[in-house]
Amino acid sequence: MNDLEFDKEHIWHPYTSTIDPLPVYQVKRAKGVYIELEDGRKLIDGMSSWWCAIHGYSNEVLNNAMSSQIESMSHIMFGGFTHKPAISLAKRLINITPSKLQKVFYSDSGSVAVEVAMKMALQYWHSIDNNDKTEFLTIRNGYHGDTWHAMSVCDPDTGMHGIFNGKLSIQNFVDKVESRFGEKCSDKDYNNIRKVFEEKSNKIAAVILEPIVQGAGGMWFYSADYLRKVRELCDEFNVLLIADEIATGFGRTGELFACNHANIQPDIMCLGKAITGGYMSFAVTMATDDVANTISSGNPSCFMHGPTFMGNPLACSVACASIDLLMMSNWKVRNKEIEMIMEKNLSILRSNPKVADVRCLGAIGVVEMKNPVDMGKIQAMFVKEEVWVRPFGTNVYIMPQYIISDDELNKLCTALVNVVEKY
Ligand code: PMP
């Protein structure tokens, strides 16, 4: 049995079957924007490894941050201990995120950060003796992770977890926001969500949403004006706002955090993915003083959550190095250029009869097809074009690394256009 046969027989890959799995490609190494396969082929990366490797693979600065940290300690429990990497990272995060977020809770993955955020919201209301507020409100087309409560606020149809409907806690969903990014919020979109607030705000602990860009639930970009209005409704009806910036954080949408497009302050914010530049699984749930101190004044007065790898020093130090690299770069200008290059190349597909929509924002380019694509078939076509693009459903999209050159990005886009045209 060779390695690939062993893999097929024994290793369960994401979002596929064990009996008839989608093909996998064996990677030998990755450097910068290039992924090298065992058979020697080199692919230009269009996915940033599910949107997190923003500075490229095997980045020297990030490599050094990890190897020097490993010399002093790779891990230490966070109960009863603290350390420089955790403190340095919290200082950076407080500095760059919306100013009301003053408390930093570390965890180990995006889905866990979402669970933590939802638990915080429930405990907040419990702490002030309001036990009616136990539900969440979210927007259709959303995605917040694969753990239990995170699944309950994913779109029940497009969010991959539809088979668990009826088993998960029932949450409140408003229709997909039709007002696009750059547009004012339509009356229809506003009235849809206002109605839920009017009818159910006494039961709703928090709104949870992906600000501006809905990722794995549909790659949809919506109006900043809508987001601003949701913040106003939360204030008017006494509901917390959780911003899930796991996919959008650290510059991906053209602002450092997508909330900045609407100039709003969430009560709780989740960060993950690009926080370590794609080096390690790590996440953060940030909260305002009000949220954290209300929980801490309640009964019980502590927040009962403490993952084994909370505050892992290796992850914290590589996150510090990644944030420093980002902040020292001209990421904002570059992401605008990336957006313009993608728009220029991909716009030709708008007239293609198989294509429903083409949209680009920051370092995200999406070609929405009219029909779902066959992943195995289209993936092989991309590899043949020497690029790595992994679509889902009807969305053929790219999320390039910020360090990609114009030339490499043009090649990536040309391959995308070729594949969509031939598909
Ligand atoms: N929230 C959002 C917006 C995401 O895009 C994802 C992952 N795609 C998650 C949460 C879950 O993160 P993780 O995969 O690290 O658990």
Short mmCIF file of C-alpha atoms and ligand atoms in Angstrom, two decimals:
data_model
loop_
_atom_site.label_atom_id
_atom_site.label_comp_id
_atom_site.label_asym_id
_atom_site.label_seq_id
_atom_site.Cartn_x
_atom_site.Cartn_y
_atom_site.Cartn_z
CA MET A 1 0.00 0.00 0.00
CA ASN A 2 1.58 3.32 -0.98
CA ASP A 3 1.05 6.49 1.08
CA LEU A 4 -1.90 7.75 -0.93
CA GLU A 5 -3.60 4.34 -0.75
CA PHE A 6 -3.01 4.28 3.02
CA ASP A 7 -4.43 7.81 3.31
CA LYS A 8 -7.51 6.82 1.33
CA GLU A 9 -8.05 3.73 3.49
CA HIS A 10 -7.46 5.25 6.93
CA ILE A 11 -7.52 9.05 7.05
CA TRP A 12 -10.86 10.83 7.20
CA HIS A 13 -10.53 14.14 5.34
CA PRO A 14 -12.85 17.13 5.85
CA TYR A 15 -16.22 17.31 4.16
CA THR A 16 -15.92 14.00 2.34
CA SER A 17 -16.80 10.33 2.55
CA THR A 18 -14.53 7.49 3.75
CA ILE A 19 -15.92 5.07 1.15
CA ASP A 20 -15.55 7.24 -1.91
CA PRO A 21 -13.45 10.21 -0.80
CA LEU A 22 -12.66 13.20 -2.98
CA PRO A 23 -9.08 12.97 -4.25
CA VAL A 24 -6.30 14.51 -2.18
CA TYR A 25 -2.95 15.77 -3.42
CA GLN A 26 0.18 15.03 -1.40
CA VAL A 27 2.12 18.16 -0.47
CA LYS A 28 5.87 18.00 0.00
CA ARG A 29 6.54 21.56 1.08
CA ALA A 30 5.20 25.08 0.75
CA LYS A 31 7.16 28.30 0.46
CA GLY A 32 5.80 31.80 -0.17
CA VAL A 33 2.81 31.48 -2.47
CA TYR A 34 3.91 28.10 -3.88
CA ILE A 35 2.69 24.68 -2.82
CA GLU A 36 4.95 21.87 -4.04
CA LEU A 37 3.40 18.46 -4.54
CA GLU A 38 5.28 15.18 -3.97
CA ASP A 39 5.32 14.61 -7.74
CA GLY A 40 7.21 17.88 -8.22
CA ARG A 41 4.34 20.04 -9.50
CA LYS A 42 4.22 23.57 -8.06
CA LEU A 43 0.88 25.29 -7.55
CA ILE A 44 0.21 28.99 -6.92
CA ASP A 45 -1.87 29.13 -3.77
CA GLY A 46 -5.25 30.84 -4.14
CA MET A 47 -6.72 29.80 -0.79
CA SER A 48 -4.18 30.93 1.85
CA SER A 49 -4.91 27.54 3.46
CA TRP A 50 -8.53 28.35 4.24
CA TRP A 51 -7.82 32.06 4.47
CA CYS A 52 -5.12 32.18 7.11
CA ALA A 53 -1.62 32.09 5.56
CA ILE A 54 -1.59 35.81 4.79
CA HIS A 55 2.21 36.22 4.76
CA GLY A 56 2.95 33.08 2.71
CA TYR A 57 4.27 29.68 3.75
CA SER A 58 7.52 29.18 5.60
CA ASN A 59 7.93 32.88 6.21
CA GLU A 60 11.35 33.58 7.71
CA VAL A 61 10.12 36.03 10.35
CA LEU A 62 7.37 33.69 11.51
CA ASN A 63 9.71 30.68 11.42
CA ASN A 64 12.16 32.56 13.65
CA ALA A 65 9.43 33.63 16.07
CA MET A 66 8.41 30.01 16.53
CA SER A 67 11.90 28.58 16.81
CA SER A 68 13.06 31.15 19.33
CA GLN A 69 9.91 30.62 21.42
CA ILE A 70 10.38 26.85 21.37
CA GLU A 71 13.81 27.34 22.99
CA SER A 72 12.23 28.84 26.11
CA MET A 73 8.89 26.99 26.30
CA SER A 74 6.43 25.58 23.82
CA HIS A 75 3.56 25.24 26.26
CA ILE A 76 2.56 25.93 29.82
CA MET A 77 -0.89 25.70 31.37
CA PHE A 78 -2.71 29.07 31.55
CA GLY A 79 -4.48 28.39 34.85
CA GLY A 80 -2.33 30.08 37.49
CA PHE A 81 0.38 31.12 35.02
CA THR A 82 0.86 33.91 32.53
CA HIS A 83 3.76 34.74 30.21
CA LYS A 84 5.24 37.40 27.96
CA PRO A 85 3.88 36.06 24.63
CA ALA A 86 0.28 36.10 25.98
CA ILE A 87 0.72 39.59 27.43
CA SER A 88 2.40 40.96 24.29
CA LEU A 89 -0.34 39.55 22.09
CA ALA A 90 -3.14 40.97 24.25
CA LYS A 91 -1.49 44.43 24.10
CA ARG A 92 -1.37 44.25 20.31
CA LEU A 93 -4.96 43.02 19.99
CA ILE A 94 -6.34 45.71 22.30
CA ASN A 95 -4.43 48.27 20.30
CA ILE A 96 -5.74 47.31 16.86
CA THR A 97 -9.33 46.13 17.49
CA PRO A 98 -12.35 48.39 18.18
CA SER A 99 -11.53 50.37 21.31
CA LYS A 100 -14.25 49.06 23.62
CA LEU A 101 -12.85 45.51 23.40
CA GLN A 102 -10.58 45.45 26.44
CA LYS A 103 -10.73 41.83 27.60
CA VAL A 104 -8.99 39.00 25.77
CA PHE A 105 -9.96 35.32 26.12
CA TYR A 106 -7.68 32.85 24.34
CA SER A 107 -8.75 29.51 22.89
CA ASP A 108 -7.62 27.02 20.30
CA SER A 109 -9.82 27.27 17.23
CA GLY A 110 -12.37 29.49 15.56
CA SER A 111 -15.33 27.27 16.41
CA VAL A 112 -14.31 27.24 20.07
CA ALA A 113 -14.00 31.05 20.03
CA VAL A 114 -17.60 31.16 18.76
CA GLU A 115 -18.77 28.75 21.49
CA VAL A 116 -17.02 30.96 24.05
CA ALA A 117 -18.68 34.09 22.64
CA MET A 118 -22.15 32.51 22.78
CA LYS A 119 -21.53 31.24 26.30
CA MET A 120 -20.37 34.71 27.38
CA ALA A 121 -23.55 36.26 25.96
CA LEU A 122 -25.77 33.78 27.84
CA GLN A 123 -23.83 34.19 31.08
CA TYR A 124 -24.00 37.99 30.75
CA TRP A 125 -27.81 37.93 30.94
CA HIS A 126 -27.79 35.23 33.63
CA SER A 127 -25.51 37.47 35.71
CA ILE A 128 -28.12 40.21 35.80
CA ASP A 129 -30.91 37.76 36.57
CA ASN A 130 -32.40 37.80 33.11
CA ASN A 131 -32.93 34.14 32.26
CA ASP A 132 -35.34 34.81 29.39
CA LYS A 133 -32.63 35.83 26.98
CA THR A 134 -31.45 32.41 25.81
CA GLU A 135 -31.75 32.60 22.01
CA PHE A 136 -29.56 34.00 19.26
CA LEU A 137 -30.41 35.93 16.13
CA THR A 138 -28.37 35.62 12.97
CA ILE A 139 -28.49 36.19 9.21
CA ARG A 140 -29.11 33.47 6.64
CA ASN A 141 -26.09 32.50 4.53
CA GLY A 142 -23.84 32.67 7.59
CA TYR A 143 -21.24 30.24 8.83
CA HIS A 144 -19.70 30.14 12.30
CA GLY A 145 -17.99 26.77 12.63
CA ASP A 146 -18.57 23.06 13.06
CA THR A 147 -19.03 22.67 16.84
CA TRP A 148 -22.50 22.28 18.32
CA HIS A 149 -23.69 25.79 19.12
CA ALA A 150 -21.66 27.30 16.29
CA MET A 151 -23.59 24.93 13.97
CA SER A 152 -26.90 26.18 15.34
CA VAL A 153 -26.21 29.66 13.96
CA CYS A 154 -24.93 28.49 10.55
CA ASP A 155 -27.39 28.82 7.69
CA PRO A 156 -29.63 25.75 8.08
CA ASP A 157 -29.67 25.20 4.29
CA THR A 158 -26.34 26.40 2.88
CA GLY A 159 -24.34 26.03 6.09
CA MET A 160 -23.41 22.35 5.69
CA HIS A 161 -25.17 21.25 8.88
CA GLY A 162 -28.74 20.96 7.60
CA ILE A 163 -28.99 17.29 8.59
CA PHE A 164 -28.90 18.31 12.26
CA ASN A 165 -31.95 20.56 11.97
CA GLY A 166 -34.36 19.58 14.71
CA LYS A 167 -31.50 18.37 16.91
CA LEU A 168 -29.70 21.68 17.37
CA SER A 169 -31.03 24.55 19.49
CA ILE A 170 -33.48 26.55 17.43
CA GLN A 171 -32.21 30.02 16.68
CA ASN A 172 -33.72 33.00 14.86
CA PHE A 173 -32.72 33.66 11.27
CA VAL A 174 -33.38 36.74 9.17
CA ASP A 175 -33.29 36.55 5.39
CA LYS A 176 -30.05 37.03 3.50
CA VAL A 177 -29.18 40.74 3.27
CA GLU A 178 -29.89 41.79 -0.29
CA SER A 179 -28.31 45.25 0.04
CA ARG A 180 -24.85 44.78 -1.37
CA PHE A 181 -21.58 46.16 -0.10
CA GLY A 182 -21.34 49.83 -1.14
CA GLU A 183 -25.15 50.25 -1.12
CA LYS A 184 -27.44 51.76 1.50
CA CYS A 185 -29.49 49.32 3.53
CA SER A 186 -32.85 48.78 1.79
CA ASP A 187 -36.10 49.23 3.71
CA LYS A 188 -36.85 45.56 3.10
CA ASP A 189 -33.61 44.38 4.71
CA TYR A 190 -34.05 46.78 7.61
CA ASN A 191 -37.67 45.89 8.23
CA ASN A 192 -36.89 42.15 8.13
CA ILE A 193 -34.53 42.39 11.03
CA ARG A 194 -36.36 45.14 12.92
CA LYS A 195 -39.44 42.90 12.99
CA VAL A 196 -37.53 40.13 14.80
CA PHE A 197 -36.20 42.63 17.35
CA GLU A 198 -39.71 43.99 17.94
CA GLU A 199 -41.21 40.54 18.36
CA LYS A 200 -38.49 38.65 20.21
CA SER A 201 -35.83 40.90 21.71
CA ASN A 202 -36.85 39.89 25.24
CA LYS A 203 -35.75 36.34 24.33
CA ILE A 204 -32.62 37.22 22.35
CA ALA A 205 -29.26 37.23 24.13
CA ALA A 206 -27.21 38.34 21.14
CA VAL A 207 -27.04 38.83 17.42
CA ILE A 208 -24.15 36.86 15.97
CA LEU A 209 -22.96 37.71 12.48
CA GLU A 210 -19.98 37.80 10.15
CA PRO A 211 -19.54 41.51 9.52
CA ILE A 212 -19.66 42.58 5.83
CA VAL A 213 -18.43 39.28 4.32
CA GLN A 214 -20.29 36.05 4.89
CA GLY A 215 -17.73 33.36 4.14
CA ALA A 216 -18.32 29.61 4.01
CA GLY A 217 -22.13 30.07 4.01
CA GLY A 218 -22.16 31.85 0.65
CA MET A 219 -19.25 34.28 0.07
CA TRP A 220 -21.65 37.22 0.13
CA PHE A 221 -20.66 40.88 0.72
CA TYR A 222 -23.37 43.03 2.28
CA SER A 223 -24.06 46.67 3.09
CA ALA A 224 -22.04 48.43 5.81
CA ASP A 225 -25.12 50.58 6.40
CA TYR A 226 -27.04 47.40 7.31
CA LEU A 227 -24.36 46.45 9.82
CA ARG A 228 -24.53 49.94 11.35
CA LYS A 229 -28.30 49.60 11.64
CA VAL A 230 -28.00 46.20 13.34
CA ARG A 231 -25.73 47.81 15.94
CA GLU A 232 -28.36 50.54 16.49
CA LEU A 233 -31.11 47.94 16.88
CA CYS A 234 -29.01 46.01 19.42
CA ASP A 235 -28.64 49.22 21.45
CA GLU A 236 -32.32 50.12 21.13
CA PHE A 237 -33.57 46.65 22.12
CA ASN A 238 -30.88 45.72 24.66
CA VAL A 239 -29.30 42.85 22.75
CA LEU A 240 -25.55 42.07 22.57
CA LEU A 241 -23.70 42.04 19.26
CA ILE A 242 -21.15 39.31 18.52
CA ALA A 243 -18.94 39.99 15.49
CA ASP A 244 -17.41 36.80 14.12
CA GLU A 245 -14.28 38.19 12.43
CA ILE A 246 -12.60 34.79 12.19
CA ALA A 247 -12.54 34.94 8.39
CA THR A 248 -12.64 38.72 7.91
CA GLY A 249 -10.06 39.84 10.49
CA PHE A 250 -6.53 41.08 9.82
CA GLY A 251 -7.14 43.03 6.64
CA ARG A 252 -8.88 40.47 4.42
CA THR A 253 -11.82 42.74 3.47
CA GLY A 254 -9.71 45.87 2.91
CA GLU A 255 -10.14 47.15 6.49
CA LEU A 256 -8.17 45.69 9.38
CA PHE A 257 -11.46 44.37 10.79
CA ALA A 258 -14.69 44.28 8.79
CA CYS A 259 -16.53 46.13 11.60
CA ASN A 260 -14.41 49.15 10.65
CA HIS A 261 -16.28 49.44 7.33
CA ALA A 262 -19.34 50.44 9.39
CA ASN A 263 -17.37 52.08 12.17
CA ILE A 264 -19.13 50.01 14.83
CA GLN A 265 -18.06 48.49 18.12
CA PRO A 266 -19.26 44.95 18.82
CA ASP A 267 -19.74 43.76 22.41
CA ILE A 268 -17.90 40.52 21.68
CA MET A 269 -15.55 39.73 18.80
CA CYS A 270 -14.12 36.39 17.64
CA LEU A 271 -10.77 36.20 15.89
CA GLY A 272 -8.90 33.20 14.49
CA LYS A 273 -7.51 31.95 11.17
CA ALA A 274 -5.00 34.67 10.09
CA ILE A 275 -4.17 35.58 13.69
CA THR A 276 -1.10 33.31 13.61
CA GLY A 277 -0.37 33.98 9.93
CA GLY A 278 -1.61 30.44 9.31
CA TYR A 279 1.02 28.77 11.49
CA MET A 280 -1.06 27.30 14.30
CA SER A 281 -4.62 26.73 15.35
CA PHE A 282 -5.44 29.56 17.72
CA ALA A 283 -8.31 31.92 18.39
CA VAL A 284 -9.46 34.74 20.60
CA THR A 285 -12.78 35.97 21.94
CA MET A 286 -12.58 39.63 22.93
CA ALA A 287 -15.19 41.36 25.07
CA THR A 288 -15.98 44.82 26.36
CA ASP A 289 -15.38 45.68 30.01
CA ASP A 290 -19.17 45.75 30.40
CA VAL A 291 -19.57 42.13 29.21
CA ALA A 292 -16.61 40.78 31.19
CA ASN A 293 -17.27 42.73 34.38
CA THR A 294 -21.00 41.99 34.38
CA ILE A 295 -20.23 38.26 34.14
CA SER A 296 -17.64 38.66 36.88
CA SER A 297 -20.13 40.42 39.18
CA GLY A 298 -22.73 37.67 38.78
CA ASN A 299 -23.26 34.33 40.43
CA PRO A 300 -21.09 32.42 39.65
CA SER A 301 -18.62 35.25 39.27
CA CYS A 302 -16.23 33.34 37.04
CA PHE A 303 -16.40 32.26 33.46
CA MET A 304 -16.07 28.47 33.47
CA HIS A 305 -14.00 27.86 30.37
CA GLY A 306 -10.34 26.91 30.07
CA PRO A 307 -9.09 24.89 27.13
CA THR A 308 -5.91 22.88 27.76
CA PHE A 309 -3.97 24.85 25.17
CA MET A 310 -5.38 28.26 26.17
CA GLY A 311 -2.78 31.00 25.66
CA ASN A 312 -0.29 28.58 24.09
CA PRO A 313 3.05 30.47 24.03
CA LEU A 314 4.09 29.21 20.59
CA ALA A 315 0.82 30.40 19.09
CA CYS A 316 0.97 33.73 20.95
CA SER A 317 4.50 34.46 19.82
CA VAL A 318 3.87 33.63 16.19
CA ALA A 319 0.66 35.72 16.37
CA CYS A 320 2.66 38.69 17.68
CA ALA A 321 5.17 38.29 14.85
CA SER A 322 2.37 37.98 12.28
CA ILE A 323 0.57 41.09 13.54
CA ASP A 324 3.87 43.05 13.53
CA LEU A 325 4.58 41.93 9.96
CA LEU A 326 1.10 43.00 8.91
CA MET A 327 1.19 46.36 10.65
CA MET A 328 4.64 47.18 9.25
CA SER A 329 3.56 46.34 5.70
CA ASN A 330 1.46 48.45 3.35
CA TRP A 331 -1.30 45.81 3.53
CA LYS A 332 -4.13 48.28 2.94
CA VAL A 333 -2.72 49.63 -0.31
CA ARG A 334 -1.72 46.13 -1.41
CA ASN A 335 -5.15 44.64 -0.68
CA LYS A 336 -6.77 47.39 -2.75
CA GLU A 337 -4.38 46.57 -5.60
CA ILE A 338 -5.17 42.85 -5.22
CA GLU A 339 -8.89 43.71 -5.39
CA MET A 340 -8.37 45.76 -8.56
CA ILE A 341 -6.28 43.08 -10.29
CA MET A 342 -8.88 40.41 -9.47
CA GLU A 343 -11.72 42.67 -10.65
CA LYS A 344 -9.90 43.43 -13.91
CA ASN A 345 -9.24 39.75 -14.66
CA LEU A 346 -12.46 38.18 -13.41
CA SER A 347 -14.94 40.74 -14.76
CA ILE A 348 -14.88 39.00 -18.16
CA LEU A 349 -16.82 36.15 -16.53
CA ARG A 350 -19.83 38.41 -15.82
CA SER A 351 -21.09 37.75 -19.35
CA ASN A 352 -20.54 33.98 -19.11
CA PRO A 353 -23.91 32.16 -19.18
CA LYS A 354 -22.77 29.71 -16.46
CA VAL A 355 -21.90 32.57 -14.06
CA ALA A 356 -24.44 34.23 -11.75
CA ASP A 357 -22.21 36.95 -10.27
CA VAL A 358 -18.64 38.14 -9.93
CA ARG A 359 -17.60 40.18 -6.87
CA CYS A 360 -14.32 41.29 -5.35
CA LEU A 361 -13.61 42.99 -2.05
CA GLY A 362 -10.19 43.42 -0.48
CA ALA A 363 -8.25 40.21 -1.03
CA ILE A 364 -11.38 38.15 -1.81
CA GLY A 365 -12.50 37.34 -5.35
CA VAL A 366 -15.68 35.36 -5.95
CA VAL A 367 -17.17 33.87 -9.10
CA GLU A 368 -20.63 32.61 -8.21
CA MET A 369 -21.83 29.96 -10.63
CA LYS A 370 -25.49 29.34 -11.46
CA ASN A 371 -25.12 25.65 -10.52
CA PRO A 372 -23.02 23.89 -7.87
CA VAL A 373 -19.66 22.66 -9.15
CA ASP A 374 -18.34 19.10 -8.98
CA MET A 375 -15.46 19.55 -6.54
CA GLY A 376 -13.38 16.54 -7.68
CA LYS A 377 -13.66 17.50 -11.35
CA ILE A 378 -12.98 21.23 -10.97
CA GLN A 379 -10.15 20.69 -8.47
CA ALA A 380 -8.30 18.50 -10.98
CA MET A 381 -8.75 21.21 -13.63
CA PHE A 382 -7.18 23.79 -11.31
CA VAL A 383 -4.23 21.55 -10.47
CA LYS A 384 -3.68 21.06 -14.21
CA GLU A 385 -3.49 24.85 -14.51
CA GLU A 386 -0.91 24.79 -11.65
CA VAL A 387 -2.99 26.74 -9.15
CA TRP A 388 -4.71 25.75 -5.91
CA VAL A 389 -8.37 26.77 -5.78
CA ARG A 390 -10.97 24.85 -3.77
CA PRO A 391 -14.53 25.93 -4.53
CA PHE A 392 -17.63 24.93 -2.60
CA GLY A 393 -21.25 24.81 -3.74
CA THR A 394 -21.71 27.46 -6.39
CA ASN A 395 -18.76 29.57 -5.25
CA VAL A 396 -15.47 29.45 -7.10
CA TYR A 397 -13.40 31.91 -5.13
CA ILE A 398 -9.85 32.98 -4.37
CA MET A 399 -8.39 34.42 -1.18
CA PRO A 400 -4.77 35.06 -2.13
CA GLN A 401 -1.95 35.66 0.29
CA TYR A 402 -1.15 39.35 0.74
CA ILE A 403 2.42 38.74 -0.47
CA ILE A 404 1.37 37.46 -3.91
CA SER A 405 3.05 39.37 -6.77
CA ASP A 406 1.07 40.97 -9.60
CA ASP A 407 2.42 38.36 -11.96
CA GLU A 408 1.41 35.44 -9.75
CA LEU A 409 -2.02 36.94 -9.13
CA ASN A 410 -2.58 37.45 -12.86
CA LYS A 411 -1.65 33.79 -13.41
CA LEU A 412 -4.04 32.69 -10.66
CA CYS A 413 -6.89 34.75 -12.13
CA THR A 414 -6.18 33.59 -15.69
CA ALA A 415 -6.32 29.98 -14.49
CA LEU A 416 -9.62 30.68 -12.76
CA VAL A 417 -11.10 32.23 -15.88
CA ASN A 418 -9.83 29.34 -18.04
CA VAL A 419 -11.25 26.70 -15.72
CA VAL A 420 -14.66 28.39 -15.44
CA GLU A 421 -14.82 28.82 -19.21
CA LYS A 422 -13.87 25.18 -19.87
CA TYR A 423 -15.92 23.68 -17.02
N1 PMP B 1 -16.37 31.49 11.91
C1 PMP B 1 -16.12 31.77 10.63
C2 PMP B 1 -16.65 33.05 10.05
C3 PMP B 1 -15.38 30.90 9.84
O1 PMP B 1 -15.15 31.19 8.54
C4 PMP B 1 -14.87 29.71 10.43
C5 PMP B 1 -14.04 28.70 9.64
N2 PMP B 1 -14.19 28.67 8.30
C6 PMP B 1 -15.13 29.46 11.77
C7 PMP B 1 -15.88 30.37 12.49
C8 PMP B 1 -14.62 28.22 12.45
O2 PMP B 1 -13.25 28.28 12.62
P1 PMP B 1 -12.39 26.95 12.82
O3 PMP B 1 -12.43 26.22 11.52
O4 PMP B 1 -11.01 27.45 13.16
O5 PMP B 1 -13.00 26.19 13.94
#
